[in-house]
Coordinates of C-alpha atoms in Angstrom, one line a residue:
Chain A
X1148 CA 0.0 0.0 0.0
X1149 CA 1.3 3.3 -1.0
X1150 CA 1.8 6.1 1.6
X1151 CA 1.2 9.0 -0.4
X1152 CA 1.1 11.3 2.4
X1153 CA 5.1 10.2 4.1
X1154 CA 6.3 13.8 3.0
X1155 CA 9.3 13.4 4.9
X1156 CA 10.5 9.9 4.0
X1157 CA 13.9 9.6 2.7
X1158 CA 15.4 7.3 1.2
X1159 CA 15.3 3.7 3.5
X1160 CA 18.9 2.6 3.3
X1161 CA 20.8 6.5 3.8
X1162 CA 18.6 8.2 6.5
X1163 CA 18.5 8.2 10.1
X1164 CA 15.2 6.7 11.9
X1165 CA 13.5 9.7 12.7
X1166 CA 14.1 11.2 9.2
X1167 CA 12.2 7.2 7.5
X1168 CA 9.1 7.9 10.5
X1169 CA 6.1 7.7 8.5
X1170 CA 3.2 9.0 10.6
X1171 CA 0.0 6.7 11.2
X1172 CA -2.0 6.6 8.0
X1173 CA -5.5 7.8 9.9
X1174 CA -3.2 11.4 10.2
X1175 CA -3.3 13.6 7.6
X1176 CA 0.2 15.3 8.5
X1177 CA 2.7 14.1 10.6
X1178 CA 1.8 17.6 12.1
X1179 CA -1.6 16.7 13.1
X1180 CA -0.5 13.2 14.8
X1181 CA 2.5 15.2 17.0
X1182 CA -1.0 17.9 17.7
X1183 CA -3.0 15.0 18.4
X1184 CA -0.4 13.0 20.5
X1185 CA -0.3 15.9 22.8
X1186 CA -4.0 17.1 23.3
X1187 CA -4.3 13.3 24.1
X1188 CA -1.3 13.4 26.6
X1189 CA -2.9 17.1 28.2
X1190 CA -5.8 15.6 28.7
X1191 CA -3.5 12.8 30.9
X1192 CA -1.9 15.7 32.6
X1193 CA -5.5 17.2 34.0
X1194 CA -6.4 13.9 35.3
X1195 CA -3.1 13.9 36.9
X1196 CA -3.7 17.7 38.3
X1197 CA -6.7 16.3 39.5
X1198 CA -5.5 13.4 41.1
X1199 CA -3.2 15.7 43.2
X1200 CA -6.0 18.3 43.8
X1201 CA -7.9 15.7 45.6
X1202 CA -4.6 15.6 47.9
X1203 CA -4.3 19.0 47.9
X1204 CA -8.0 19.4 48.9
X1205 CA -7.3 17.1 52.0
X1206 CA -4.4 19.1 53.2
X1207 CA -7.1 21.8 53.1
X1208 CA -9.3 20.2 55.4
X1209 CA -7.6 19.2 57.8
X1210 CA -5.2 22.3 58.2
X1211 CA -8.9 24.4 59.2
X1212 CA -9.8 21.4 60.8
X1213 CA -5.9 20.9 63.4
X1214 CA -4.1 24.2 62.8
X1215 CA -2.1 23.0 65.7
X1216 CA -1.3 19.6 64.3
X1217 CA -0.2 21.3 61.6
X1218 CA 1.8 23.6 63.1
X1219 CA 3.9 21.3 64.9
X1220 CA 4.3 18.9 61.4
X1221 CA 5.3 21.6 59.7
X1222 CA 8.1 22.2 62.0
X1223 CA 9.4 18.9 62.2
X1224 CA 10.6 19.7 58.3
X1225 CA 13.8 21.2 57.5
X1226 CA 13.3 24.0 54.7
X1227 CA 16.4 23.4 53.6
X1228 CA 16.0 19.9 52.1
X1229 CA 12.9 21.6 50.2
X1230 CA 14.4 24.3 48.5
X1231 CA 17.1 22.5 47.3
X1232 CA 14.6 19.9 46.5
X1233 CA 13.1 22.6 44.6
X1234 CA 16.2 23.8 43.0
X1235 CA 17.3 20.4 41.7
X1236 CA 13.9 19.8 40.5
X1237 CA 13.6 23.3 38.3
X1238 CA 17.1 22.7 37.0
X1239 CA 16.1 18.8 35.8
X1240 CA 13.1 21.3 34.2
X1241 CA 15.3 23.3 32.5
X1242 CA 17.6 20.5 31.1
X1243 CA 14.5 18.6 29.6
X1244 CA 13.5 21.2 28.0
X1245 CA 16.8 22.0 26.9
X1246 CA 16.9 18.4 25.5
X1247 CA 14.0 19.1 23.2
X1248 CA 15.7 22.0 21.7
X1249 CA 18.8 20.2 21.0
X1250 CA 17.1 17.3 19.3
X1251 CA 14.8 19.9 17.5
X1252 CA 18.0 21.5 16.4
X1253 CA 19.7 18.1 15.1
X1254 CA 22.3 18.0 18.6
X1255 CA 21.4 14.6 19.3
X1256 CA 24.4 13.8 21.8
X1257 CA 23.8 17.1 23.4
X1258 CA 20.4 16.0 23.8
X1259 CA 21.2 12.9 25.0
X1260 CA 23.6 14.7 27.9
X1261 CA 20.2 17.3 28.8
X1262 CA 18.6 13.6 29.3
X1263 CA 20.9 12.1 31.7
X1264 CA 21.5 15.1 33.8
X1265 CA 17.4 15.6 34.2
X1266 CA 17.6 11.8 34.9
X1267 CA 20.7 12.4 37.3
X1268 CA 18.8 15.1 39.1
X1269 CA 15.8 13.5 39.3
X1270 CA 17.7 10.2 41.2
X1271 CA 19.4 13.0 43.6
X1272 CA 16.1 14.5 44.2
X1273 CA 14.6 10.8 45.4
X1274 CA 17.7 9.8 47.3
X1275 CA 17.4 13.1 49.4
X1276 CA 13.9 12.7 50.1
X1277 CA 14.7 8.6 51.1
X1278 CA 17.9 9.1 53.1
X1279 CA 17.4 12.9 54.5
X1280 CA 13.6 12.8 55.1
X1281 CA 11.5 9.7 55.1
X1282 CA 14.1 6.9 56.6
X1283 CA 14.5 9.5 59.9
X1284 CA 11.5 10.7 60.4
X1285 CA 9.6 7.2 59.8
X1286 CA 12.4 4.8 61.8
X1287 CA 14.8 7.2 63.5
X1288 CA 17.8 6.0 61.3
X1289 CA 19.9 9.2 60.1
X1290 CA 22.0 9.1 57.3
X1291 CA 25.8 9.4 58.7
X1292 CA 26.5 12.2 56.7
X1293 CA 23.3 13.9 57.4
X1294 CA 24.0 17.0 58.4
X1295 CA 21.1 17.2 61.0
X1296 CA 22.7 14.2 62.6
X1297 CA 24.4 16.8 64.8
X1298 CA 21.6 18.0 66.3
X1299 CA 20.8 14.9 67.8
X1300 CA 24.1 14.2 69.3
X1301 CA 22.5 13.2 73.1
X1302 CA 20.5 10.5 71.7
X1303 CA 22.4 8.7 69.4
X1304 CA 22.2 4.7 70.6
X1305 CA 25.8 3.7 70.4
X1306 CA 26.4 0.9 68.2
X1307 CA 22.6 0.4 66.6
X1308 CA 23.2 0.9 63.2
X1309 CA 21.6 -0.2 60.0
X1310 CA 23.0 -0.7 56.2
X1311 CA 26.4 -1.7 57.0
X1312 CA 26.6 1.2 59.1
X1313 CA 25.3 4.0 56.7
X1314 CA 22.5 4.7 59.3
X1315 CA 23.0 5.1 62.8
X1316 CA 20.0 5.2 65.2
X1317 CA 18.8 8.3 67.0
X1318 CA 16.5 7.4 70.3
X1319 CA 12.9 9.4 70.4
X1320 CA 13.5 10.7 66.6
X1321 CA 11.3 8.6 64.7
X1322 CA 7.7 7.4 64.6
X1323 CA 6.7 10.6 62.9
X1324 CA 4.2 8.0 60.7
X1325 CA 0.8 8.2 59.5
X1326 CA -2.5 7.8 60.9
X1327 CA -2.6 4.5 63.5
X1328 CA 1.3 3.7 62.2
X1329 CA 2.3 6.9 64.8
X1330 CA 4.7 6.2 67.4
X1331 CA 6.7 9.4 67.8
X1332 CA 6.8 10.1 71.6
X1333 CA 6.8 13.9 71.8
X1334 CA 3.5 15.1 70.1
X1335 CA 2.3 17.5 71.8
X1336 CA -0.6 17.7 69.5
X1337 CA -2.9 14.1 68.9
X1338 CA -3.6 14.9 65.7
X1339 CA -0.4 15.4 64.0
X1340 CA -0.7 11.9 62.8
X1341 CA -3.6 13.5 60.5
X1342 CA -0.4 16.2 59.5
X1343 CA 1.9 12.9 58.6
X1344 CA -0.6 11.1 56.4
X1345 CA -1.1 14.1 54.4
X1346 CA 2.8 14.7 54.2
X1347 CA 3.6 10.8 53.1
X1348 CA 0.1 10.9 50.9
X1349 CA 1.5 14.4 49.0
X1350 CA 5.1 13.4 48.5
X1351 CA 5.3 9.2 48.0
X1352 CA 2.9 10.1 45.8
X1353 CA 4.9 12.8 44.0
X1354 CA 8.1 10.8 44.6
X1355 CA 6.4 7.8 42.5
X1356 CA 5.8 10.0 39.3
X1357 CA 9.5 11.5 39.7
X1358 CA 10.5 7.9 39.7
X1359 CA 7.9 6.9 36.7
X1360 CA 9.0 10.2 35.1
X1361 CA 13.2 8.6 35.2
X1362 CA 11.9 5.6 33.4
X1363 CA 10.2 7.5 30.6
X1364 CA 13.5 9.7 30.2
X1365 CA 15.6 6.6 30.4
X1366 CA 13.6 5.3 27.7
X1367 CA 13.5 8.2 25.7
X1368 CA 17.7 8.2 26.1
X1369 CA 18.2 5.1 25.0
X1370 CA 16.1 5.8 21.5
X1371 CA 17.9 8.9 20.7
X1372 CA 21.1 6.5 20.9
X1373 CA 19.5 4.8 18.4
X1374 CA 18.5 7.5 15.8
X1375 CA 14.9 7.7 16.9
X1376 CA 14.5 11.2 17.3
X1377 CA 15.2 14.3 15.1
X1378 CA 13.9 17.5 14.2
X1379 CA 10.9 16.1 12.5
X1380 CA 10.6 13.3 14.8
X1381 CA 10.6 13.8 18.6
X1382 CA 7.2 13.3 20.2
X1383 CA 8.4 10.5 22.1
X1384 CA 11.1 13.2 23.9
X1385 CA 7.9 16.0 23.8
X1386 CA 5.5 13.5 26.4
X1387 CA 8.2 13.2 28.2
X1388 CA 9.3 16.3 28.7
X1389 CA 5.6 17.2 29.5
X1390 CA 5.1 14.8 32.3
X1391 CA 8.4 15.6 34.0
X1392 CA 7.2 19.4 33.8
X1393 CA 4.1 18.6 35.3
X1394 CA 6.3 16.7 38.4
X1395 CA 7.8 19.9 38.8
X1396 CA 4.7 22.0 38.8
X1397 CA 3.2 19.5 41.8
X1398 CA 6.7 20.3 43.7
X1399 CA 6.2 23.7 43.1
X1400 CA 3.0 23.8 44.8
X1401 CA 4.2 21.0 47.6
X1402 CA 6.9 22.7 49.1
X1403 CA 5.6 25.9 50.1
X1404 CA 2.2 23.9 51.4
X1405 CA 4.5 21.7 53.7
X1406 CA 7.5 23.2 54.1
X1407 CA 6.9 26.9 54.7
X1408 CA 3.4 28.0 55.6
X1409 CA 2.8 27.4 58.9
Chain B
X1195 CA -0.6 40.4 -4.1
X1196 CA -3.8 38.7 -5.4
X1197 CA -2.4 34.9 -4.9
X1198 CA -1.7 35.4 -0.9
X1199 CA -5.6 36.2 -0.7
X1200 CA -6.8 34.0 -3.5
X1201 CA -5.0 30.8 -3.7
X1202 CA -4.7 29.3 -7.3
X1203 CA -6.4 25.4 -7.0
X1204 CA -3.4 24.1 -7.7
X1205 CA -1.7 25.3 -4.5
X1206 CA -4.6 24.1 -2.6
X1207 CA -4.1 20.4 -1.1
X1208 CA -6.6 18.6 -0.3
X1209 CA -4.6 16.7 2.3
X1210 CA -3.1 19.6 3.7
X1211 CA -5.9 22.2 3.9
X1212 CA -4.4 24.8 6.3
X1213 CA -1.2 24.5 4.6
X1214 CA 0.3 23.1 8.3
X1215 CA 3.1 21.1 6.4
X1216 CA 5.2 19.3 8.8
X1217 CA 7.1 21.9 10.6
X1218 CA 4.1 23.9 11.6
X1219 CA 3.7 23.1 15.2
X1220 CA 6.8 22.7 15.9
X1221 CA 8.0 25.7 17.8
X1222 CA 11.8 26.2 19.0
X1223 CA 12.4 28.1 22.2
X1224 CA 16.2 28.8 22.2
X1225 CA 18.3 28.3 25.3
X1226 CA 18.6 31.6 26.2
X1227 CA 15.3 32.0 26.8
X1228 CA 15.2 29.0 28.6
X1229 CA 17.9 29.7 31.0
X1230 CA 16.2 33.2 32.0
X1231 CA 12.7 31.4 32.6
X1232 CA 15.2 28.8 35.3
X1233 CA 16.9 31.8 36.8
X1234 CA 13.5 33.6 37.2
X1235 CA 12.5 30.7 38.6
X1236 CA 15.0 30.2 41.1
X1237 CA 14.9 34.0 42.4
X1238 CA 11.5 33.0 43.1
X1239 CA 12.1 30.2 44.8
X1240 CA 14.9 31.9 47.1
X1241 CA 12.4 34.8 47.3
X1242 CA 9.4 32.5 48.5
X1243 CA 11.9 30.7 50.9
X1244 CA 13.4 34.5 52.3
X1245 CA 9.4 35.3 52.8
X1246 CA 8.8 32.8 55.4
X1247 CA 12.5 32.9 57.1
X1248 CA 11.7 36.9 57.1
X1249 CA 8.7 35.9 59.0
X1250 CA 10.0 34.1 61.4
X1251 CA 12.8 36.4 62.3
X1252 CA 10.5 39.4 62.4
X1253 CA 8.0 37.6 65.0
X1254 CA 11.3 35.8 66.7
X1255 CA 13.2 39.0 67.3
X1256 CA 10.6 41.5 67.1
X1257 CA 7.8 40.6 67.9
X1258 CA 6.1 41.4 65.1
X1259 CA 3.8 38.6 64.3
X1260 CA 2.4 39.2 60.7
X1261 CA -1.4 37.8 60.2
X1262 CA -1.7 34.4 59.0
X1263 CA -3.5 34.8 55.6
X1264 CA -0.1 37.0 54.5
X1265 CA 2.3 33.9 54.8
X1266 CA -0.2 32.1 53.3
X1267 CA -1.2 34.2 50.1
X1268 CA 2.6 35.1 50.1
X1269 CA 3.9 31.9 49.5
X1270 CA 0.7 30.7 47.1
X1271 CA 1.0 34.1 44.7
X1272 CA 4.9 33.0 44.4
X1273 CA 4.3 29.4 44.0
X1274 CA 1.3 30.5 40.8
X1275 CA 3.3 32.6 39.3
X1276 CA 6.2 29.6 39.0
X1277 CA 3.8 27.4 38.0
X1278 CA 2.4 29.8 35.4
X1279 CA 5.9 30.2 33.8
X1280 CA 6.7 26.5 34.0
X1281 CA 3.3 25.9 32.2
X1282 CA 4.1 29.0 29.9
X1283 CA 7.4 28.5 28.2
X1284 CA 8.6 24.8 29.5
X1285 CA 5.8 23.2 28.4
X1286 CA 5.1 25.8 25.4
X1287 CA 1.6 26.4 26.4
X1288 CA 2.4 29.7 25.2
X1289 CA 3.4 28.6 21.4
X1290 CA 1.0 25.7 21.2
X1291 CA -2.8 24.9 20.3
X1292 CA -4.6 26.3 22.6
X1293 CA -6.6 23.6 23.2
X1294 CA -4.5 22.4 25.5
X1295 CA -4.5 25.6 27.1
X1296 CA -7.9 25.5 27.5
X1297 CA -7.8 21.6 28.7
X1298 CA -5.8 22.6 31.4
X1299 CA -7.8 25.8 32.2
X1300 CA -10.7 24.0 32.4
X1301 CA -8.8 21.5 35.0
X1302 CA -7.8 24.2 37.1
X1303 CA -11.2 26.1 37.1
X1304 CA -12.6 22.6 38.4
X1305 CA -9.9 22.4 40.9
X1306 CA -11.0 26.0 42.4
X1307 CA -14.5 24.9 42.5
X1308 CA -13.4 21.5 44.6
X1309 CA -11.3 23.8 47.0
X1310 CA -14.4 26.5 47.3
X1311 CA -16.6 24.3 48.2
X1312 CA -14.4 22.6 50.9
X1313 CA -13.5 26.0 52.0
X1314 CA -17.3 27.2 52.4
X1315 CA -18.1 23.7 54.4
X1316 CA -15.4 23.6 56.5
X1317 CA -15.5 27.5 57.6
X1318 CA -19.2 27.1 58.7
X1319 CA -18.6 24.1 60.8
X1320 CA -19.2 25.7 63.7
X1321 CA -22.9 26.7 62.4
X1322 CA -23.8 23.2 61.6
X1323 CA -22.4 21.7 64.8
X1324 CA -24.4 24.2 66.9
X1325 CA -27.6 23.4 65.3
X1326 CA -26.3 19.8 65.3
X1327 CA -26.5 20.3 68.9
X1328 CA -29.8 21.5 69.2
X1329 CA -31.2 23.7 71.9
X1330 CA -29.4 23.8 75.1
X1331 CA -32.3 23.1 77.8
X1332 CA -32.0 22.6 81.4
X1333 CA -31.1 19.8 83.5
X1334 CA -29.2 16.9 82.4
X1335 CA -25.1 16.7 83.2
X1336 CA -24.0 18.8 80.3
X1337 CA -21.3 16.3 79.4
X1338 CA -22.4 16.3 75.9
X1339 CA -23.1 19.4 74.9
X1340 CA -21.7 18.6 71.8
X1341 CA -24.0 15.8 70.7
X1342 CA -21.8 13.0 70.6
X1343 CA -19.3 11.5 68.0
X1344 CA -19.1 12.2 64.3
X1345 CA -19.5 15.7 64.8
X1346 CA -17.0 16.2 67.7
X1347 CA -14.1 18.0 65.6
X1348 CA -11.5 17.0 68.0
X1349 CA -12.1 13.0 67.9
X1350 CA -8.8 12.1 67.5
X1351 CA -7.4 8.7 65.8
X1352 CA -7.6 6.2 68.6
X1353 CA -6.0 2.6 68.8
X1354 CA -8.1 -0.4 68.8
X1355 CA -8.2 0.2 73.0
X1356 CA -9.3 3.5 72.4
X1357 CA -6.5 5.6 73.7
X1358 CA -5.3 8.6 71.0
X1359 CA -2.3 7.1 69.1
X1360 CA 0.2 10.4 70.0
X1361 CA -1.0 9.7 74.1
X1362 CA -0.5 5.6 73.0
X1363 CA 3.4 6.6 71.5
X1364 CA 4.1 9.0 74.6
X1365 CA 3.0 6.4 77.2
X1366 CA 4.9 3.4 74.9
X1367 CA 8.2 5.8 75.7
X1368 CA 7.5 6.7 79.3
X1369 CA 6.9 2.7 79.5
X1370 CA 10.5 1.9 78.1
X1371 CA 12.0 4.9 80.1
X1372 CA 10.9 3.3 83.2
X1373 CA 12.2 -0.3 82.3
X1374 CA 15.6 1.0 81.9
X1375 CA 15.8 3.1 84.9
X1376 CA 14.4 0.1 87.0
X1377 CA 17.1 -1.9 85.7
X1378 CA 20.1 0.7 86.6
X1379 CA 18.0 1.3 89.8
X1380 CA 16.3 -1.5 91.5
X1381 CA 16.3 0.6 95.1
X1382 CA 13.5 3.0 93.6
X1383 CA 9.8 2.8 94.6
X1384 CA 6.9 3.3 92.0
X1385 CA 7.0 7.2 93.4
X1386 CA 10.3 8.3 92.4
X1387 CA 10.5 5.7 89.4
X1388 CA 7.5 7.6 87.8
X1389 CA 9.4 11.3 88.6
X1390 CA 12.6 9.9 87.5
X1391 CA 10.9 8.4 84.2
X1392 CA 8.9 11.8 83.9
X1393 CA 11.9 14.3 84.5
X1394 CA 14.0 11.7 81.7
X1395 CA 11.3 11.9 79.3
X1396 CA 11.2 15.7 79.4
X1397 CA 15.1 16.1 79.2
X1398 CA 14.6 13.5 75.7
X1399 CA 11.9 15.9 74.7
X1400 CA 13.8 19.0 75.0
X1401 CA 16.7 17.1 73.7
X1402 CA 14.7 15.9 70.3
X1403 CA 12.2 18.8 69.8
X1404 CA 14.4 22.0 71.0
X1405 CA 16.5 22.2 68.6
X1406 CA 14.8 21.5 65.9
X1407 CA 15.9 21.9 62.2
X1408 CA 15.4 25.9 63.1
X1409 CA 12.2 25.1 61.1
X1410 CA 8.9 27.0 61.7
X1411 CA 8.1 28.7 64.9
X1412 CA 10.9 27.2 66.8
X1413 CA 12.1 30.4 67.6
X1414 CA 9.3 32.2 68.0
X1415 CA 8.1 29.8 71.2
X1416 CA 11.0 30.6 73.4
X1417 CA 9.8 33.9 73.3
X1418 CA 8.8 33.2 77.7
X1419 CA 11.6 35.2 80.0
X1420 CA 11.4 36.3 83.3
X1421 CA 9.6 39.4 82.5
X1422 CA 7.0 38.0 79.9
X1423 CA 5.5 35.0 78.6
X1424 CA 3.8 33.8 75.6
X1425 CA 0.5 31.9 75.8
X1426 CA 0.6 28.4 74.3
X1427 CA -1.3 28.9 71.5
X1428 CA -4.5 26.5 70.8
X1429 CA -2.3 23.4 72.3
X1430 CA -4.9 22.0 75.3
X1431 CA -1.4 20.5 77.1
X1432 CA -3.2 17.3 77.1
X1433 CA -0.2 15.1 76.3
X1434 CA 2.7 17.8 78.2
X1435 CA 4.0 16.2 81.4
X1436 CA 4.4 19.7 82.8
X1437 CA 2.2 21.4 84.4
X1438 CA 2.6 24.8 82.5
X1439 CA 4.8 26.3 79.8
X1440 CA 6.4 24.7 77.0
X1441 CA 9.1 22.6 76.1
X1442 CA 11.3 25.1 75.2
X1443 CA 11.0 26.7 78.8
X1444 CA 12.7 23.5 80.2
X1445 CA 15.8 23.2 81.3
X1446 CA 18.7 21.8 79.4
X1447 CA 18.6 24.0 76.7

């Protein structure tokens, strides 16, 4: 069957893969399927805004309903981790984006760099919020290195250590868990539990797309290796780019909710 | 010229109508513009951050205590006007169809309404408890003037023996506390076990919770000295061991 409408096919045995893509033949222009392939990928993105308005509307509710509890959550978090949370996150922004231009410009390898450092950053982003944030806060294991660590100097429990000695223990640190899974001793509050739940509902699931989000760019990578992608050919990179965006956005909204109002 | 208004038929393709070729929707946006939307975005960020620390310092030091709804619409106008830009040029709603511009305006409109609406219930609460409650008449012990559960807004989450989970963690800890000092001090009776256990758990407290991470009013609650105090604000000092103050005030610090 003839494909009278491949405008852009070369010839098979000379051209790269994106430049032989022949767009679906229910598309009129390879134009209209990378137009379609978004609006249907937008519409994705407001069932995701959705999904995390739903969260969002809970932090609502219970922040009129325990101002206290939230109060004393919100104080248990170190700002610091959050804005450079932020930081690494709007950088791993910038590089996807720059990875689009440099694909749509025919700089595949620099494309392929943009790629690894958004993936890069979005691995350093997870780590942070596993070793800095959750593992304390939900066990009472601090990272060695963690700088917070010091802080806690009168508690440590000598010699009860975990992950060949990567995390030592600090006594009446953790428990700061969700709803019935509380055990922190010093609330002063009883319904900061309510506070956790909200924090480990907002960011786990956050934390999941950033993870989902560095298996789509991984993928994407590993195609532009192979010649996938080029100026005419790049919706593939496009989605991508979209979703990790959208992670951002979330983040944006997250830290100031969690970490700084009070 | 007469054949930009009045295409000739041959020109016209049937399965290119709007003449959108292949290129059409594809918009570049260069680096530079890229890299001055990350470094707006970034001053922002600081700028958002330096808001709430400014904050803090102001009602530490100061006393100056801004209202609540400024931190609040601070942070929130900062936090839009990120999102806006990351919306704008990163994901080129700006250059695209705007279709999708609309799909997400439409999501966001719906979003509002969902937050509205929760706001209007929950800041009339107090309305629908009271005529929950129904008249207050005489006689009777008055020990439920609040009707009962489900519209108590201070039921907290309770373990399966009905104890609040936070009073069930504090009393798990005193419970350990006094198992080690009983070991190290066999000699003591329940009296002095229970201070001793008590006057531990409060030096752990002040140990864990005062110094913080310098995060959010952790400053501002030391604010008691000799001369003046500061109210503990909205906390009903169920779960504090002492008898008045806050954890701050204790000693060790």
């Amino acid at each position: 069957m003839s494909t009278p409408h491949a405008t852009n096919a070369a010839s098979p045995t000379t051209a790269a893969r994106w430049q032989r893509y022949v767009h679906g033949h229910h598309w009129r222009t390879q134009a209209e399927e990378f137009d379609g392939c978004k609006l249907g990928f937008w519409l994705f993105l407001a069932t995701e805004v959705l999904l995390f308005g739903g969260i969002f509307c809970g932090y609502a509710i219970f922040r009129v309903l325990y101002p206290t509890a939230w109060a004393e959550g919100s104080s248990a978090l170190d700002w610091k981790i959050g804005a450079f949370n932020t930081a690494v996150l709007l950088v791993s922004s910038y590089t996807m984006a720059m990875s689009i231009y440099c694909i749509q410009t025919n700089k595949i390898s620099r494309a392929r760099w943009n790629l690894a450092v958004t993936f890069l950053l979005g691995l350093a982003f997870v780590i942070l919020k596993l070793a800095l944030e959750y593992t304390p806060k939900w066990s009472g294991y601090f990272f060695v290195l963690d700088p917070a660590l010091h802080h806690h100097e009168s508690m440590i429990v000598e010699g009860k250590t975990a992950f060949f000695g990567l995390f030592q223990f600090v006594e009446g640190y953790g428990g700061k868990r969700p709803g019935m899974l509380f055990t922190y001793p010093f609330a002063v509050d009883p319904q900061v539990p309510v506070w956790w739940a909200i924090y480990y509902c907002g960011t786990a699931i956050h934390a999941a797309h950033v993870l989902i989000g560095m298996t789509l760019i991984a993928r994407v990578w590993h195609l532009a290796g192979k010649g996938v992608y080029g100026p005419t050919y790049y919706a593939g990179v496009e989605i991508t780019g979209l979703y990790w965006h959208l992670v951002d956005l979330i983040w944006i909204f997250l830290f100031p909710l969690l970490y700084l109002i009070h | 010229m007469a054949h930009d208004t009045t295409p000739s038929p041959a020109a016209f393709d049937e399965l290119d109508p709007h003449h959108s070729g292949v290129h059409a929707s594809h918009v570049i946006v260069g680096p530079m513009q890229l890299r001055a939307v990350l470094a707006v975005l970034l001053v922002f960020t600081a700028m958002t951050v330096g808001f709430a620390q400014a904050e803090q310092w102001a009602s530490a030091y100061f006393g100056v205590v801004l209202p609540h709804w400024v931190n609040v619409a601070g942070a929130m106008s900062i936090a839009t006007i990120k999102a806006l830009l990351v919306m704008a040029i990163f994901m080129q709603l700006k250059y695209d169809n705007p279709v999708n511009t609309l799909i997400m305006g439409v999501t966001l409109a719906a979003l509002a309404i969902f937050i509205c609406f929760t706001g209007m219930d929950l800041f009339n609460r107090s309305q629908v408890y009271d005529w929950k409650a129904g008249p207050i008449v005489a006689g009777g012990t008055g020990g439920q003037l609040w009707g009962g559960e489900g519209i108590s807004e201070n039921k907290a989450i309770t373990t399966p023996v009905g104890e609040s989970v936070a009073l069930h963690a504090r009393n798990e800890y005193l419970k350990r506390l006094r198992d080690k000092i009983k070991a190290t001090h066999p000699e003591l009776d329940d009296a002095a076990l229970e201070a001793a256990a008590l006057a531990q758990f409060e030096a752990d407290k002040a140990a864990t919770v005062g110094h913080g991470h310098g995060g959010h009013a952790s400053h501002a609650d030391t604010g008691n000295t000799a001369n003046r105090s500061r109210p503990r604000r909205g906390l009903s000092g169920a779960l504090d061991t002492a008898a008045t103050g806050n954890a701050h005030a204790a000693p060790a610090h």
